[in-house]
């Protein structure tokens, strides 16, 4: 995706700004020169231009091959960039398993594969340019021979022949230049095709909210979904009433996070129905727009590089300083933030580099709380916190007024005493457990 939005987009932009205007200029130059030569000697003008169809056929055949090679170049660049980015993002994992040499060798392998396709494309470009050059040279020699014959027959003068050869060269020059632009045009078309593939991805269904964003609950009826042909959830049903704290406790891989992603409308092709409702009895089908009702703390470290203030403000960009402090306090994070040298303006690296996992998790929770949404989803959001801090965070959330509806995914049964209900996923169905 990054390669398409940077390298491919750059190819298209360069084509629009440079290549296409140059091609138009060359076409105008070719037409003007042809008619000038045609005025003096129609047969020579037609002969000089007769090479153009041959060139066009050769360009078409070579262009198809070059387009395939250009796509290969971009695909190998994508693989190279992707592996490099993932290796840097997960550098601690690479070091932990002593896989530095493997990662280096893999990167070299991907680089060599990319160089292979770049070299192959370059060779094809050189071959095509050579063929074009030889063709034009032969054309010029033929024009010279034709002019010499006409001169020997005293049909034309030396001056006329000089003009003819000059005009023939002026006709061939733009045609040859156009031929040399074929690889660039091919690059543009190949890159444009890769960008269009992104544009062809269906847009999310995002509807304008029609219900009051207060005291939000959710109804899930006959929910069926699978990443492959095998279903993760099949005919699942659950109702979460406004203001309830509901916990999902269970082993990994049973569909807990999948359920959250479906509620968030991160995935389409869903069977069944997911609807949000409020205490007024209003109902709205889940879509990208209903995320406005939701605050979400995902699994893992999901912080951005920048200041702690900027990370918390991602929850609501127009929040005030007081609201940031309040959210951090409820997340049991303000104490450690205030002790940092620059407080809220302390700069952290990508994925929270520079602070601990527990501290990063508390900032992520504060980011969700500052949103003040009526529906809160915590997906293993307190896994890096000690039990005392975890319970303090949950108590803070329960004390929010009006109390949000909260869906907790956790492995710790100690949090159940703060929940109204416990549900579990078993054999692709959702069941309620007694607490």
Tab-separated table of C-alpha atoms in Angstrom:
chain	number	residue	atom	x	y	z
A	1	UNK	CA	0.000	0.000	0.000
A	2	UNK	CA	2.833	2.404	0.873
A	3	UNK	CA	4.577	1.638	-2.428
A	4	UNK	CA	1.394	2.323	-4.381
A	5	UNK	CA	0.774	5.595	-2.568
A	6	UNK	CA	4.383	6.789	-2.901
A	7	UNK	CA	6.346	5.214	-5.764
A	8	UNK	CA	3.382	4.484	-8.053
A	9	UNK	CA	1.720	7.802	-7.307
A	10	UNK	CA	5.059	9.517	-8.018
A	11	UNK	CA	5.282	7.800	-11.411
A	12	UNK	CA	1.801	8.970	-12.341
A	13	UNK	CA	2.432	12.513	-11.080
A	14	UNK	CA	5.691	12.728	-13.051
A	15	UNK	CA	3.847	11.501	-16.135
A	16	UNK	CA	1.139	14.146	-15.797
A	17	UNK	CA	3.619	16.979	-15.195
A	18	UNK	CA	6.442	15.994	-17.564
A	19	UNK	CA	5.838	13.051	-19.894
A	20	UNK	CA	2.368	13.845	-21.252
A	21	UNK	CA	3.131	17.547	-22.069
A	22	UNK	CA	6.355	16.475	-23.801
A	23	UNK	CA	4.480	13.894	-25.887
A	24	UNK	CA	1.966	16.546	-26.982
A	25	UNK	CA	4.824	18.862	-27.941
A	26	UNK	CA	6.503	16.141	-30.009
A	27	UNK	CA	3.240	15.273	-31.786
A	28	UNK	CA	2.689	18.940	-32.725
A	29	UNK	CA	6.289	19.183	-33.944
A	30	UNK	CA	5.867	16.001	-36.003
A	31	UNK	CA	2.654	17.193	-37.650
A	32	UNK	CA	4.083	20.631	-38.491
A	33	UNK	CA	7.261	19.178	-39.991
A	34	UNK	CA	5.363	16.559	-41.988
A	35	UNK	CA	3.115	19.111	-43.683
A	36	UNK	CA	6.115	21.347	-44.427
A	37	UNK	CA	7.928	18.464	-46.127
A	38	UNK	CA	4.716	17.373	-47.840
A	39	UNK	CA	4.465	20.831	-49.379
A	40	UNK	CA	7.874	20.418	-51.034
A	41	UNK	CA	7.836	16.693	-51.823
A	42	UNK	CA	4.743	14.613	-50.954
A	43	UNK	CA	6.370	11.259	-51.769
A	44	UNK	CA	9.368	11.932	-49.537
A	45	UNK	CA	7.115	13.118	-46.689
A	46	UNK	CA	5.020	9.958	-46.876
A	47	UNK	CA	8.144	7.816	-47.126
A	48	UNK	CA	9.721	9.544	-44.120
A	49	UNK	CA	6.564	8.951	-42.099
A	50	UNK	CA	6.092	5.372	-43.281
A	51	UNK	CA	8.435	4.176	-40.565
A	52	UNK	CA	5.912	5.335	-37.937
A	53	UNK	CA	3.489	2.350	-38.229
A	54	UNK	CA	6.400	-0.069	-37.934
A	55	UNK	CA	7.603	1.783	-34.872
A	56	UNK	CA	4.089	1.751	-33.423
A	57	UNK	CA	3.816	-2.037	-33.778
A	58	UNK	CA	7.247	-2.571	-32.227
A	59	UNK	CA	6.362	-0.163	-29.394
A	60	UNK	CA	3.111	-2.013	-28.750
A	61	UNK	CA	4.816	-5.406	-28.536
A	62	UNK	CA	7.678	-4.131	-26.389
A	63	UNK	CA	5.291	-2.043	-24.303
A	64	UNK	CA	3.292	-5.091	-23.226
A	65	UNK	CA	6.482	-6.791	-22.093
A	66	UNK	CA	7.726	-3.659	-20.356
A	67	UNK	CA	4.413	-3.276	-18.509
A	68	UNK	CA	4.714	-6.801	-17.100
A	69	UNK	CA	8.288	-6.072	-16.010
A	70	UNK	CA	7.286	-2.738	-14.454
A	71	UNK	CA	4.582	-4.446	-12.380
A	72	UNK	CA	7.176	-7.001	-11.234
A	73	UNK	CA	9.541	-4.185	-10.257
A	74	UNK	CA	6.834	-2.491	-8.186
A	75	UNK	CA	5.734	-5.754	-6.572
A	76	UNK	CA	9.290	-6.647	-5.529
A	77	UNK	CA	9.768	-3.114	-4.207
A	78	UNK	CA	6.605	-3.567	-2.134
A	79	UNK	CA	7.905	-6.846	-0.685
A	80	UNK	CA	11.287	-5.256	0.053
A	81	UNK	CA	9.776	-2.222	1.788
A	82	UNK	CA	7.254	-4.326	3.687
A	83	UNK	CA	9.860	-6.676	5.121
A	84	UNK	CA	12.161	-3.789	6.050
A	85	UNK	CA	9.355	-1.891	7.784
A	86	UNK	CA	8.144	-4.964	9.691
A	87	UNK	CA	11.681	-5.877	10.738
A	88	UNK	CA	12.281	-2.387	12.121
A	89	UNK	CA	8.860	-2.288	13.819
A	90	UNK	CA	9.511	-5.668	15.465
A	91	UNK	CA	13.217	-5.187	16.070
A	92	UNK	CA	12.976	-6.398	19.667
A	93	UNK	CA	11.400	-9.672	18.520
A	94	UNK	CA	14.162	-10.135	15.947
A	95	UNK	CA	16.807	-9.568	18.633
A	96	UNK	CA	15.012	-11.700	21.224
A	97	UNK	CA	15.189	-14.767	18.976
A	98	UNK	CA	18.684	-13.915	17.706
A	99	UNK	CA	17.397	-13.686	14.131
A	100	UNK	CA	19.495	-10.702	13.068
A	101	UNK	CA	21.425	-12.693	10.468
A	102	UNK	CA	18.262	-14.290	9.098
A	103	UNK	CA	16.609	-10.891	8.738
A	104	UNK	CA	19.697	-9.488	7.052
A	105	UNK	CA	19.900	-12.415	4.635
A	106	UNK	CA	16.173	-12.181	3.877
A	107	UNK	CA	16.462	-8.469	3.185
A	108	UNK	CA	19.431	-9.074	0.868
A	109	UNK	CA	17.446	-11.785	-0.918
A	110	UNK	CA	14.493	-9.432	-1.447
A	111	UNK	CA	16.848	-6.664	-2.573
A	112	UNK	CA	18.559	-8.977	-5.078
A	113	UNK	CA	15.192	-10.090	-6.431
A	114	UNK	CA	14.197	-6.476	-6.918
A	115	UNK	CA	17.524	-5.706	-8.639
A	116	UNK	CA	16.955	-8.710	-10.916
A	117	UNK	CA	13.657	-7.344	-12.206
A	118	UNK	CA	15.004	-3.782	-12.412
A	119	UNK	CA	17.949	-5.065	-14.487
A	120	UNK	CA	15.660	-7.139	-16.679
A	121	UNK	CA	13.432	-4.143	-17.293
A	122	UNK	CA	16.469	-1.958	-18.041
A	123	UNK	CA	17.787	-4.521	-20.553
A	124	UNK	CA	14.442	-4.586	-22.299
A	125	UNK	CA	14.454	-0.791	-22.429
A	126	UNK	CA	17.960	-0.775	-23.947
A	127	UNK	CA	16.961	-3.397	-26.528
A	128	UNK	CA	13.851	-1.430	-27.507
A	129	UNK	CA	15.827	1.821	-27.784
A	130	UNK	CA	18.462	0.093	-29.922
A	131	UNK	CA	15.853	-1.348	-32.273
A	132	UNK	CA	14.226	2.074	-32.600
A	133	UNK	CA	17.552	3.779	-33.267
A	134	UNK	CA	18.580	1.274	-35.957
A	135	UNK	CA	15.162	1.555	-37.599
A	136	UNK	CA	15.432	5.320	-37.822
A	137	UNK	CA	18.999	5.171	-39.090
A	138	UNK	CA	17.872	2.812	-41.853
A	139	UNK	CA	15.035	5.167	-42.630
A	140	UNK	CA	17.418	8.111	-42.868
A	141	UNK	CA	19.751	6.119	-45.163
A	142	UNK	CA	16.795	5.212	-47.375
A	143	UNK	CA	15.738	8.874	-47.522
A	144	UNK	CA	19.299	9.857	-48.397
A	145	UNK	CA	19.397	7.235	-51.197
A	146	UNK	CA	16.054	8.471	-52.510
A	147	UNK	CA	17.320	12.051	-52.518
A	148	UNK	CA	20.577	11.002	-54.246
A	149	UNK	CA	18.626	9.246	-57.000
A	150	UNK	CA	16.443	12.309	-57.480
A	151	UNK	CA	19.551	14.478	-57.560
A	152	UNK	CA	21.270	12.251	-60.154
A	153	UNK	CA	18.212	12.549	-62.344
A	154	UNK	CA	18.395	16.305	-61.893
A	155	UNK	CA	14.876	16.316	-60.524
A	156	UNK	CA	16.052	18.277	-57.456
A	157	UNK	CA	18.999	20.520	-56.648
A	158	UNK	CA	21.631	20.170	-53.934
A	159	UNK	CA	19.866	22.853	-51.940
A	160	UNK	CA	16.524	21.049	-52.186
A	161	UNK	CA	18.163	17.775	-51.131
A	162	UNK	CA	19.687	19.494	-48.093
A	163	UNK	CA	16.255	20.806	-47.160
A	164	UNK	CA	14.714	17.345	-47.703
A	165	UNK	CA	17.268	15.611	-45.485
A	166	UNK	CA	16.880	18.255	-42.809
A	167	UNK	CA	13.090	17.890	-42.835
A	168	UNK	CA	13.313	14.075	-42.882
A	169	UNK	CA	15.507	14.277	-39.818
A	170	UNK	CA	13.029	16.682	-38.219
A	171	UNK	CA	10.238	14.178	-38.862
A	172	UNK	CA	12.198	11.228	-37.560
A	173	UNK	CA	13.487	13.061	-34.483
A	174	UNK	CA	10.051	13.497	-32.786
A	175	UNK	CA	8.994	9.983	-33.817
A	176	UNK	CA	12.190	8.601	-32.279
A	177	UNK	CA	11.669	10.710	-29.168
A	178	UNK	CA	8.099	9.440	-28.910
A	179	UNK	CA	9.409	5.882	-29.165
A	180	UNK	CA	11.895	6.555	-26.373
A	181	UNK	CA	9.025	7.754	-24.187
A	182	UNK	CA	7.286	4.383	-24.526
A	183	UNK	CA	8.941	2.923	-21.361
A	184	UNK	CA	7.868	5.979	-19.378
A	185	UNK	CA	4.312	5.724	-20.673
A	186	UNK	CA	4.342	2.030	-19.783
A	187	UNK	CA	5.514	2.910	-16.255
A	188	UNK	CA	2.683	5.405	-15.924
A	189	UNK	CA	0.066	2.915	-17.124
A	190	UNK	CA	1.390	0.134	-14.875
A	191	UNK	CA	1.495	2.444	-11.836
A	192	UNK	CA	-1.933	3.891	-12.666
A	193	UNK	CA	-3.323	0.353	-12.812
A	194	UNK	CA	-1.942	-0.412	-9.352
A	195	UNK	CA	-3.462	2.795	-7.972
A	196	UNK	CA	-6.811	2.068	-9.636
A	197	UNK	CA	-6.834	-1.286	-7.829
A	198	UNK	CA	-6.948	0.716	-4.584
A	199	UNK	CA	-9.732	2.913	-5.917
A	200	UNK	CA	-11.688	-0.193	-6.876
A	201	UNK	CA	-11.824	-1.314	-3.249
A	202	UNK	CA	-15.429	-0.716	-2.139
A	203	UNK	CA	-15.902	2.237	0.179
A	204	UNK	CA	-17.131	1.613	3.688
A	205	UNK	CA	-20.818	2.035	4.278
A	206	UNK	CA	-20.859	5.210	6.331
A	207	UNK	CA	-24.307	6.551	7.092
A	208	UNK	CA	-25.286	9.681	8.932
A	209	UNK	CA	-26.279	8.862	12.495
A	210	UNK	CA	-30.039	8.943	13.038
A	211	UNK	CA	-30.205	8.098	16.737
A	212	UNK	CA	-29.259	10.063	19.824
A	213	UNK	CA	-25.702	9.193	20.921
A	214	UNK	CA	-26.644	8.618	24.552
A	215	UNK	CA	-27.221	5.426	26.551
A	216	UNK	CA	-26.201	3.206	23.661
A	217	UNK	CA	-26.755	-0.564	23.668
A	218	UNK	CA	-26.390	-3.201	20.988
A	219	UNK	CA	-28.406	-6.109	19.559
A	220	UNK	CA	-26.684	-8.898	17.628
A	221	UNK	CA	-28.955	-11.341	15.851
A	222	UNK	CA	-27.963	-14.483	13.936
A	223	UNK	CA	-24.410	-13.186	13.369
A	224	UNK	CA	-22.327	-15.298	10.990
A	225	UNK	CA	-18.801	-14.524	9.827
A	226	UNK	CA	-15.633	-16.271	8.719
A	227	UNK	CA	-12.260	-15.091	7.400
A	228	UNK	CA	-12.184	-18.175	5.182
A	229	UNK	CA	-14.806	-20.758	4.293
A	230	UNK	CA	-14.708	-21.925	7.907
A	231	UNK	CA	-16.959	-19.799	10.109
A	232	UNK	CA	-15.655	-18.123	13.268
A	233	UNK	CA	-19.128	-17.126	14.438
A	234	UNK	CA	-22.283	-18.880	13.282
A	235	UNK	CA	-25.798	-17.785	14.206
A	236	UNK	CA	-24.525	-15.877	17.260
A	237	UNK	CA	-26.940	-13.741	19.314
A	238	UNK	CA	-26.329	-11.255	22.102
A	239	UNK	CA	-28.006	-8.215	23.604
A	240	UNK	CA	-26.110	-5.597	25.603
A	241	UNK	CA	-28.358	-3.057	27.263
A	242	UNK	CA	-27.386	0.608	27.695
A	243	UNK	CA	-25.113	1.180	30.699
A	244	UNK	CA	-24.215	-2.490	31.189
A	245	UNK	CA	-20.709	-3.777	31.851
A	246	UNK	CA	-20.352	-7.048	29.937
A	247	UNK	CA	-17.246	-9.231	30.011
A	248	UNK	CA	-16.141	-11.779	27.418
A	249	UNK	CA	-13.783	-14.273	29.010
A	250	UNK	CA	-12.334	-17.182	27.128
A	251	UNK	CA	-9.349	-18.777	25.489
A	252	UNK	CA	-7.571	-17.265	22.508
A	253	UNK	CA	-8.835	-17.911	19.010
A	254	UNK	CA	-12.524	-18.393	19.771
A	255	UNK	CA	-13.653	-15.149	18.109
A	256	UNK	CA	-13.587	-12.484	20.830
A	257	UNK	CA	-11.594	-9.931	18.865
A	258	UNK	CA	-13.475	-10.862	15.700
A	259	UNK	CA	-16.726	-9.956	17.468
A	260	UNK	CA	-15.261	-6.559	18.364
A	261	UNK	CA	-14.160	-5.933	14.770
A	262	UNK	CA	-17.641	-6.753	13.534
A	263	UNK	CA	-19.235	-4.405	16.049
A	264	UNK	CA	-16.791	-1.718	14.848
A	265	UNK	CA	-17.760	-2.456	11.207
A	266	UNK	CA	-14.141	-3.070	10.284
A	267	UNK	CA	-15.209	-5.962	8.045
A	268	UNK	CA	-17.958	-6.483	5.510
A	269	UNK	CA	-19.575	-9.615	4.103
A	270	UNK	CA	-21.270	-10.266	7.424
A	271	UNK	CA	-24.299	-12.485	7.816
A	272	UNK	CA	-26.993	-11.543	10.300
A	273	UNK	CA	-27.656	-8.164	11.877
A	274	UNK	CA	-25.796	-5.838	14.276
A	275	UNK	CA	-27.847	-2.879	15.512
A	276	UNK	CA	-27.173	-0.081	17.971
A	277	UNK	CA	-30.049	1.192	20.093
A	278	UNK	CA	-30.610	3.765	22.820
A	279	UNK	CA	-32.912	4.257	25.788
A	280	UNK	CA	-35.368	6.129	23.553
A	281	UNK	CA	-35.964	2.994	21.516
A	282	UNK	CA	-34.176	4.324	18.432
A	283	UNK	CA	-32.248	1.763	16.336
A	284	UNK	CA	-29.479	2.066	13.760
A	285	UNK	CA	-27.704	-0.655	11.784
A	286	UNK	CA	-23.970	-0.930	12.435
A	287	UNK	CA	-21.862	0.870	9.824
A	288	UNK	CA	-18.725	2.995	9.691
A	289	UNK	CA	-20.752	5.967	10.928
A	290	UNK	CA	-21.786	4.238	14.167
A	291	UNK	CA	-18.138	4.304	15.290
A	292	UNK	CA	-19.021	7.794	16.475
A	293	UNK	CA	-20.754	6.046	19.396
A	294	UNK	CA	-17.689	3.977	20.307
A	295	UNK	CA	-14.418	4.407	22.191
A	296	UNK	CA	-12.012	1.580	21.497
A	297	UNK	CA	-8.853	0.335	23.174
A	298	UNK	CA	-7.374	-2.376	20.919
A	299	UNK	CA	-4.942	-5.107	21.836
A	300	UNK	CA	-1.244	-4.356	21.917
A	301	UNK	CA	0.683	-1.121	21.758
A	302	UNK	CA	-1.102	1.248	19.404
A	303	UNK	CA	0.512	4.599	20.164
A	304	UNK	CA	1.920	6.961	17.546
A	305	UNK	CA	5.244	8.740	17.574
A	306	UNK	CA	4.824	12.230	18.991
A	307	UNK	CA	3.963	13.744	22.350
A	308	UNK	CA	1.753	12.130	24.982
A	309	UNK	CA	-0.637	15.064	24.570
A	310	UNK	CA	-0.978	14.358	20.835
A	311	UNK	CA	-1.624	10.675	21.484
A	312	UNK	CA	-4.422	11.374	23.968
A	313	UNK	CA	-5.940	14.027	21.670
A	314	UNK	CA	-6.305	11.393	18.949
A	315	UNK	CA	-9.405	10.302	20.885
A	316	UNK	CA	-11.016	13.712	20.370
A	317	UNK	CA	-9.102	16.420	18.601
A	318	UNK	CA	-11.017	19.306	20.210
A	319	UNK	CA	-10.562	18.136	23.802
A	320	UNK	CA	-9.303	20.636	26.376
A	321	UNK	CA	-6.254	20.433	28.641
A	322	UNK	CA	-8.540	19.710	31.598
A	323	UNK	CA	-10.210	16.822	29.744
A	324	UNK	CA	-6.809	15.318	28.884
A	325	UNK	CA	-5.770	15.448	32.535
A	326	UNK	CA	-9.147	14.004	33.610
A	327	UNK	CA	-8.854	11.110	31.133
A	328	UNK	CA	-5.285	10.313	32.208
A	329	UNK	CA	-6.361	10.426	35.857
A	330	UNK	CA	-9.194	7.935	35.245
A	331	UNK	CA	-6.710	5.732	33.389
A	332	UNK	CA	-4.306	5.889	36.371
A	333	UNK	CA	-1.743	7.510	34.086
A	334	UNK	CA	-1.535	11.145	35.103
A	335	UNK	CA	0.812	10.500	38.014
A	336	UNK	CA	3.580	8.962	35.906
A	337	UNK	CA	3.043	11.477	33.073
A	338	UNK	CA	3.400	14.440	35.442
A	339	UNK	CA	6.718	13.018	36.677
A	340	UNK	CA	8.206	12.919	33.173
A	341	UNK	CA	10.642	15.755	32.346
A	342	UNK	CA	8.254	17.416	29.868
A	343	UNK	CA	4.972	16.075	31.219
A	344	UNK	CA	2.280	15.903	28.551
A	345	UNK	CA	4.757	17.246	25.990
A	346	UNK	CA	7.147	14.319	26.457
A	347	UNK	CA	7.963	12.859	23.049
A	348	UNK	CA	7.637	9.096	22.632
A	349	UNK	CA	8.676	6.965	19.687
A	350	UNK	CA	6.672	4.748	17.395
A	351	UNK	CA	4.568	2.184	19.292
A	352	UNK	CA	5.294	3.955	22.566
A	353	UNK	CA	9.079	3.617	22.419
A	354	UNK	CA	10.549	5.268	25.503
A	355	UNK	CA	7.864	4.225	28.017
A	356	UNK	CA	6.829	0.881	29.469
A	357	UNK	CA	4.062	-1.347	28.093
A	358	UNK	CA	1.872	-0.603	31.107
A	359	UNK	CA	2.355	3.142	30.694
A	360	UNK	CA	1.586	2.909	26.981
A	361	UNK	CA	-1.587	0.986	27.760
A	362	UNK	CA	-2.768	3.629	30.219
A	363	UNK	CA	-2.244	6.346	27.591
A	364	UNK	CA	-4.273	4.270	25.120
A	365	UNK	CA	-7.070	3.959	27.699
A	366	UNK	CA	-6.966	7.719	28.303
A	367	UNK	CA	-7.226	8.260	24.550
A	368	UNK	CA	-10.453	6.252	24.569
A	369	UNK	CA	-11.870	7.930	27.676
A	370	UNK	CA	-11.285	11.491	26.432
A	371	UNK	CA	-13.639	10.669	23.552
A	372	UNK	CA	-16.518	10.406	26.059
A	373	UNK	CA	-18.385	7.995	23.829
A	374	UNK	CA	-21.436	6.136	25.181
A	375	UNK	CA	-20.084	2.696	24.174
A	376	UNK	CA	-16.627	1.600	25.345
A	377	UNK	CA	-14.771	-1.473	24.092
A	378	UNK	CA	-11.700	-2.699	25.987
A	379	UNK	CA	-9.961	-5.498	24.065
A	380	UNK	CA	-7.388	-6.890	26.490
A	381	UNK	CA	-6.811	-3.231	27.294
A	382	UNK	CA	-5.515	-3.855	30.816
A	383	UNK	CA	-3.371	-6.929	30.133
A	384	UNK	CA	-0.122	-5.068	30.921
A	385	UNK	CA	-1.438	-3.524	34.135
A	386	UNK	CA	-1.094	-4.976	37.614
A	387	UNK	CA	-4.337	-6.044	39.258
A	388	UNK	CA	-4.540	-3.025	41.538
A	389	UNK	CA	-4.143	-0.555	38.653
A	390	UNK	CA	-6.572	-2.530	36.519
A	391	UNK	CA	-9.286	-2.398	39.166
A	392	UNK	CA	-8.607	1.313	39.701
A	393	UNK	CA	-9.151	1.953	35.981
A	394	UNK	CA	-12.404	-0.032	35.943
A	395	UNK	CA	-13.664	1.816	39.016
A	396	UNK	CA	-12.896	5.111	37.299
A	397	UNK	CA	-14.874	4.047	34.226
A	398	UNK	CA	-17.825	2.968	36.358
A	399	UNK	CA	-17.892	6.381	38.017
A	400	UNK	CA	-18.268	8.220	34.699
A	401	UNK	CA	-21.605	10.009	34.441
A	402	UNK	CA	-23.556	9.139	32.397
A	403	UNK	CA	-22.181	5.637	32.708
A	404	UNK	CA	-21.053	4.234	29.328
A	405	UNK	CA	-21.931	0.782	28.104
A	406	UNK	CA	-18.759	-1.266	28.360
A	407	UNK	CA	-17.665	-4.455	26.610
A	408	UNK	CA	-14.538	-5.962	28.155
A	409	UNK	CA	-12.473	-8.735	26.643
A	410	UNK	CA	-10.167	-10.128	29.287
A	411	UNK	CA	-8.451	-13.245	30.577
A	412	UNK	CA	-8.644	-12.080	34.204
A	413	UNK	CA	-11.650	-13.300	36.090
A	414	UNK	CA	-10.917	-10.822	38.860
A	415	UNK	CA	-12.627	-8.086	36.837
A	416	UNK	CA	-15.941	-9.951	36.767
A	417	UNK	CA	-17.042	-8.414	40.041
A	418	UNK	CA	-17.230	-5.078	38.216
A	419	UNK	CA	-19.366	-6.535	35.428
A	420	UNK	CA	-23.101	-7.045	35.216
A	421	UNK	CA	-22.816	-10.096	32.964
A	422	UNK	CA	-20.303	-12.516	31.538
A	423	UNK	CA	-20.674	-14.012	28.095
A	424	UNK	CA	-18.591	-16.658	26.408
A	425	UNK	CA	-18.093	-17.888	22.858
A	426	UNK	CA	-18.333	-21.637	22.474
A	427	UNK	CA	-18.568	-23.622	19.253
A	428	UNK	CA	-19.161	-20.396	17.281
A	429	UNK	CA	-22.145	-19.415	19.464
A	430	UNK	CA	-22.471	-16.778	22.194
A	431	UNK	CA	-23.730	-17.867	25.619
A	432	UNK	CA	-24.315	-16.034	28.869
A	433	UNK	CA	-22.519	-17.209	32.007
A	434	UNK	CA	-23.577	-16.723	35.588
A	435	UNK	CA	-21.181	-14.494	37.554
